[in-house]
Short mmCIF file of C-alpha atoms in Angstrom, two decimals:
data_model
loop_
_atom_site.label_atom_id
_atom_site.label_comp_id
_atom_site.label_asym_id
_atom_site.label_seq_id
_atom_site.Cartn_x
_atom_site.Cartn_y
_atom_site.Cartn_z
CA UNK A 1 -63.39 -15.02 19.69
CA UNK A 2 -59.71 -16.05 19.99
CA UNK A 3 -60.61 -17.79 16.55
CA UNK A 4 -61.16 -14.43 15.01
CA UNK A 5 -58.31 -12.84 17.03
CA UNK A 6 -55.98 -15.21 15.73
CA UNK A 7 -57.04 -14.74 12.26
CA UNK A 8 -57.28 -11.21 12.08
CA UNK A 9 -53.73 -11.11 12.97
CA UNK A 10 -52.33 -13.39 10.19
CA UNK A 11 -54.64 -11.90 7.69
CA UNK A 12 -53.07 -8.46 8.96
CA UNK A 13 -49.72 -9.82 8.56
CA UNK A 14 -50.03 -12.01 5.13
CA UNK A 15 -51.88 -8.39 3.71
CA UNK A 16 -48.72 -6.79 4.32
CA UNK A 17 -46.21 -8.81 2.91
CA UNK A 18 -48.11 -9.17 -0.25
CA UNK A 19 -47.65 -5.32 -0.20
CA UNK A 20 -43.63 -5.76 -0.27
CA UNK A 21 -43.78 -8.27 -2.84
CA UNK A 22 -46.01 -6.28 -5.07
CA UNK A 23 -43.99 -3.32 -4.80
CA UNK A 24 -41.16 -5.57 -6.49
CA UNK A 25 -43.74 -5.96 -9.49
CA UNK A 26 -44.49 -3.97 -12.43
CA UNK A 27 -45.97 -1.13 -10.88
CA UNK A 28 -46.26 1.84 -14.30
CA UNK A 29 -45.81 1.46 -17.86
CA UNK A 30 -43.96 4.61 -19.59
CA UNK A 31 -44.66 4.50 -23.18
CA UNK A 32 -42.39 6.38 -25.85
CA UNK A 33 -42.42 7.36 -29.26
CA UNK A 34 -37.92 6.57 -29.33
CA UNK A 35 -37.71 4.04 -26.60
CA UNK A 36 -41.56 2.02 -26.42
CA UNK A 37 -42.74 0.50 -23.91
CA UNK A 38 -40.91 0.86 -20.49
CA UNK A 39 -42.17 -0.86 -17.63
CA UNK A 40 -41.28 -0.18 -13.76
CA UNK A 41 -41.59 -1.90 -10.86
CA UNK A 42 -42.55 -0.09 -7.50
CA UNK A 43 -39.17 -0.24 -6.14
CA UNK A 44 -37.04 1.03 -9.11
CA UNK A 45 -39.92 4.21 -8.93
CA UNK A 46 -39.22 4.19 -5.30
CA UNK A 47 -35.56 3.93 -5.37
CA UNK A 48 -34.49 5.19 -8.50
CA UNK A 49 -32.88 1.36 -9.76
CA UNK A 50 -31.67 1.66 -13.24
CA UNK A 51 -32.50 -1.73 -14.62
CA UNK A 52 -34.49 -1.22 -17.99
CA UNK A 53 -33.20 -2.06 -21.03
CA UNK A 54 -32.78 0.65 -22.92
CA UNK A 55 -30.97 1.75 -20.10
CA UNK A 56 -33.02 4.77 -18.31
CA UNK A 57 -31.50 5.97 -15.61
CA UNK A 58 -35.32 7.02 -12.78
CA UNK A 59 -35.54 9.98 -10.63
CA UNK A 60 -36.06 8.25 -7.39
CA UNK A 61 -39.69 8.96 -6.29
CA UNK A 62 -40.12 10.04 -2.44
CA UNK A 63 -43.83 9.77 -2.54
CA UNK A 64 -43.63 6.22 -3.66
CA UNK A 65 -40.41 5.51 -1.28
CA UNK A 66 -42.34 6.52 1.61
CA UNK A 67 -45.33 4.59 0.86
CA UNK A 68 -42.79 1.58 0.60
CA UNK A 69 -41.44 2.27 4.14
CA UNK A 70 -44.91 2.31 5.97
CA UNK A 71 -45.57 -0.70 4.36
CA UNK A 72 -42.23 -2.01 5.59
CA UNK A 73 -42.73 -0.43 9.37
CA UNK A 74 -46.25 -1.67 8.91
CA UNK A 75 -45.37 -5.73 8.06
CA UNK A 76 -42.29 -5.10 10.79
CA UNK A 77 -45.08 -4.27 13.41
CA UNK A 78 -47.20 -7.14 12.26
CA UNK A 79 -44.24 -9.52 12.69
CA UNK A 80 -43.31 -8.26 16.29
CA UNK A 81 -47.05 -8.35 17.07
CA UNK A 82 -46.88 -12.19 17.45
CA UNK A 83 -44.63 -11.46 20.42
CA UNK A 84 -46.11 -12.13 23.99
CA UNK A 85 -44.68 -8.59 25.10
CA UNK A 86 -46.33 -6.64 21.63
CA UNK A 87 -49.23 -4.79 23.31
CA UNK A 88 -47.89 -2.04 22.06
CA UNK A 89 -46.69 -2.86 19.03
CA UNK A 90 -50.45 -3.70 17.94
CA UNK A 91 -50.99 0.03 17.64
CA UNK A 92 -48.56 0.61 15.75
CA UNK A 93 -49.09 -1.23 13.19
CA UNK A 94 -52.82 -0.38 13.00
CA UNK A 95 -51.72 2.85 12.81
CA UNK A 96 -48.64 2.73 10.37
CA UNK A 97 -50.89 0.32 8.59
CA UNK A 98 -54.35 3.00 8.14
CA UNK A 99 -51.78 5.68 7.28
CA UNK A 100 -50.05 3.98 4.78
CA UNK A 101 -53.33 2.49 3.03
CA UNK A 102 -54.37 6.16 2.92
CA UNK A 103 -51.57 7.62 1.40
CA UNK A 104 -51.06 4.53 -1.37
CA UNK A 105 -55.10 5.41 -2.29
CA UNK A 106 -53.93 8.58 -2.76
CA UNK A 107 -51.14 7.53 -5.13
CA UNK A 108 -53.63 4.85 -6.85
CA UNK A 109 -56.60 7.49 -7.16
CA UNK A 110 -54.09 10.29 -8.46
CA UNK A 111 -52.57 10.61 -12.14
CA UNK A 112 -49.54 8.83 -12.20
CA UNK A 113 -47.25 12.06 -13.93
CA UNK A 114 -47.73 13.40 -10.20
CA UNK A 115 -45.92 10.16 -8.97
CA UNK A 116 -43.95 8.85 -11.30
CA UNK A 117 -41.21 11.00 -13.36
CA UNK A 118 -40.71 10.74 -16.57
CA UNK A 119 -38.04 13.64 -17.35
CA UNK A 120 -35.38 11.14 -18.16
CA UNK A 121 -37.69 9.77 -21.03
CA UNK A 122 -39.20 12.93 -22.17
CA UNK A 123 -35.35 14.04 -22.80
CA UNK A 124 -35.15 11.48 -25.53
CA UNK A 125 -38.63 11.28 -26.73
CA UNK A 126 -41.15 13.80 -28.26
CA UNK A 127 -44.24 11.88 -26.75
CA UNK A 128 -44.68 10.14 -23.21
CA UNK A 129 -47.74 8.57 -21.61
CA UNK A 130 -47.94 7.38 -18.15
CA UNK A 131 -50.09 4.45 -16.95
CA UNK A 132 -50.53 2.56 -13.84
CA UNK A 133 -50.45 -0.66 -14.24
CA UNK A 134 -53.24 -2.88 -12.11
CA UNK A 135 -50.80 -3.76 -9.43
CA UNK A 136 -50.95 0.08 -7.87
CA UNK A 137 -54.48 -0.43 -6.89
CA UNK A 138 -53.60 -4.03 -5.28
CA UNK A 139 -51.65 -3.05 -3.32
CA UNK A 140 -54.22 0.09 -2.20
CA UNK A 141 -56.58 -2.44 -1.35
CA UNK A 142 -53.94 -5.04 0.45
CA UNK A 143 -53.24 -2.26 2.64
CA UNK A 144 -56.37 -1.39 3.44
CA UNK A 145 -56.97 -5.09 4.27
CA UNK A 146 -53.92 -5.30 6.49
CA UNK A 147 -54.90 -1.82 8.40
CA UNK A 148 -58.90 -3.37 9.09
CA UNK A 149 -57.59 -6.86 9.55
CA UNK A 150 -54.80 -5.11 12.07
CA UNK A 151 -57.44 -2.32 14.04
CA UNK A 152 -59.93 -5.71 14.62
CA UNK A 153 -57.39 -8.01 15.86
CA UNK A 154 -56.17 -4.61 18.51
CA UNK A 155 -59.51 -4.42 18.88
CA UNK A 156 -60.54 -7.76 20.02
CA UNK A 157 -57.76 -8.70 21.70
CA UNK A 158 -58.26 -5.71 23.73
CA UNK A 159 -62.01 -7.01 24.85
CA UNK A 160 -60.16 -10.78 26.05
CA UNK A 161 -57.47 -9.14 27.76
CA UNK A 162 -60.20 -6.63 29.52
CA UNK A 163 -62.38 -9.51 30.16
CA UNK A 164 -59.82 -11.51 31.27
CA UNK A 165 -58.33 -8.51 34.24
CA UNK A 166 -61.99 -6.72 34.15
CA UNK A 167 -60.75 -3.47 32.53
CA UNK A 168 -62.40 -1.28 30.19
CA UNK A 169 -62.12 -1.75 26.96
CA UNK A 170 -60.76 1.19 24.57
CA UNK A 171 -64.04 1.83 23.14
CA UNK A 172 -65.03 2.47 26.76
CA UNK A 173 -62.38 4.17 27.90
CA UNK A 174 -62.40 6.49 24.67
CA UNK A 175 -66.01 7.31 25.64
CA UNK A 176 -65.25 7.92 28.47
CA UNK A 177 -62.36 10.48 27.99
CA UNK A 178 -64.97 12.49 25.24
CA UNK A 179 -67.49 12.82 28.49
CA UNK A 180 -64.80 13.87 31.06
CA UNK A 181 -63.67 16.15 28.42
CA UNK A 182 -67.17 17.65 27.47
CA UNK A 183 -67.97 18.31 31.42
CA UNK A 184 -64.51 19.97 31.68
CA UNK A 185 -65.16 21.95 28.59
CA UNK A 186 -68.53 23.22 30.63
CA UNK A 187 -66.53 24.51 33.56
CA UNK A 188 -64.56 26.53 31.51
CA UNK A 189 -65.30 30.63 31.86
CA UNK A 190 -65.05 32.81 28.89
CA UNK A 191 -64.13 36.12 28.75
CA UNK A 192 -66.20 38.96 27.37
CA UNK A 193 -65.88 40.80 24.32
CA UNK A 194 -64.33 44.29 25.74
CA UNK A 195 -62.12 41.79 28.09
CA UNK A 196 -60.60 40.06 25.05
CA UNK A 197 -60.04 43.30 22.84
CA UNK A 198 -58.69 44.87 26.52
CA UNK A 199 -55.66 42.25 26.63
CA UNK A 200 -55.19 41.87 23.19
CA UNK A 201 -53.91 45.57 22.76
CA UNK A 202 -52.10 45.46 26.13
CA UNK A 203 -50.30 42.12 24.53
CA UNK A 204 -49.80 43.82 21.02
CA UNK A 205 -48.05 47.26 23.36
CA UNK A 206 -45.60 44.88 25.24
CA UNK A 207 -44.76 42.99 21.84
CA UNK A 208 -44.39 46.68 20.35
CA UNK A 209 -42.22 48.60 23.50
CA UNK A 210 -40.10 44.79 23.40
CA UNK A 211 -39.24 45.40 19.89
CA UNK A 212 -38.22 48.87 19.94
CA UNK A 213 -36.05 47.80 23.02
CA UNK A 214 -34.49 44.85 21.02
CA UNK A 215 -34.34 46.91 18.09
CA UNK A 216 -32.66 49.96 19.40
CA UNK A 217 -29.81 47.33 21.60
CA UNK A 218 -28.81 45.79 18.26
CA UNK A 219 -28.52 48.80 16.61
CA UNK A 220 -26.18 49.97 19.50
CA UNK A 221 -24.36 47.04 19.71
CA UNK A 222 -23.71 47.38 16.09
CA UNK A 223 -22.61 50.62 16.00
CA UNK A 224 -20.38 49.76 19.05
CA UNK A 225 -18.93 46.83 17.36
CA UNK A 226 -18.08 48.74 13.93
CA UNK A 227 -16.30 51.35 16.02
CA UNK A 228 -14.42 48.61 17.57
CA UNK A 229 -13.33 47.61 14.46
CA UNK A 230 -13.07 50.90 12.53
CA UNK A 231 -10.60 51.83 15.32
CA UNK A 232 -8.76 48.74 15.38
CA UNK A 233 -8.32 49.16 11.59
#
């Protein structure tokens, strides 16, 4: 089982640096009727790099940026996870990892004019197409693999350190928690119908006599204040 542990963490961690490198490859090809082909990597979409030639000068994209920084938090949190004081640090990246696989299959699975803009091309050229190049789904799928690879290695090292100081595991104590909650949720005493409609006007009068009291003591305070100043004029 530590065989598996050990693996799932490197696979977790190798996943997610492929995901930086890839972001540094062509990641959408802009084709124009005036300038041609245009391809962009991940990072110039991301951080608006002007490094095409013809010169185009990209609208930074923030979708695509903050894909790129879970990936980076997520291979960050892989890297610390090797620590011997990163218990924590293993949820983290299982989580940073899931959320950033989820949004990039978003990106992947959308079309890319919703992701990637092309104003400073369409300013020069009549017609404009936008296509993903295969990289985008990749990296989709590297995350994913780095996020599954990440939640079994959390996972399983949780069952050898619970084994190890007989603890639950999270599974357990997760159940657990849903059962306490359920026979909590039992206990609880709901109020009737003519109960609920009973404080809900008394609540809506208090808002309403609060107002008016607010209400009229700015509208004094006003009128105080522009005397003030009407006589000091």
């Amino acid at each position: 089982m530590k065989t598996v542990n050990k693996i799932c963490q490197y696979l977790a961690a190798a996943a997610s640096l492929a995901v930086i490198v890839l972001f540094f490859v062509d990641f959408a090809v802009i084709v124009s009727d005036k300038l041609g082909s245009l391809a962009f990597s991940g990072g110039q979409l991301a951080f608006g790099l002007d490094m095409t030639d013809p010169t185009v000068v990209m609208a930074k994209s923030s979708k695509i940026l903050f894909v790129f920084l879970l990936s980076l938090i997520t291979l960050a949190c892989n890297a610390f996870g090797f620590g011997k004081k990163a218990k924590n640090v293993k949820y983290a990246s299982a989580g940073f990892g899931l959320f950033a696989a989820i949004y990039m299959l978003v990106v992947a699975l959308s079309k890319p004019a919703k992701f990637v803009d092309a104003d400073p091309i369409r300013m020069v050229s009549k017609s404009v197409t936008i296509e993903y190049t295969g990289v985008v789904y990749v990296i989709a799928a590297a995350l994913f693999v780095a996020a599954i690879a990440a939640i079994a290695h959390l996972l399983i090292n949780d069952k050898i350190v619970s084994e190890q100081e007989k603890k639950p595991t999270i599974i357990k104590r997760v159940v657990q928690f849903f059962r306490d909650y359920k026979s909590e949720v039992k206990k609880i005493v709901w109020p009737s119908l003519n109960d609920v409609v009973k404080n809900t006007l008394i609540v809506l009068i208090i808002c309403v006599i609060i107002g008016i009291f607010i209400w009229a003591l700015d509208f004094g305070l006003a009128e105080l204040l522009d005397l003030i100043l009407g006589n000091k004029a």
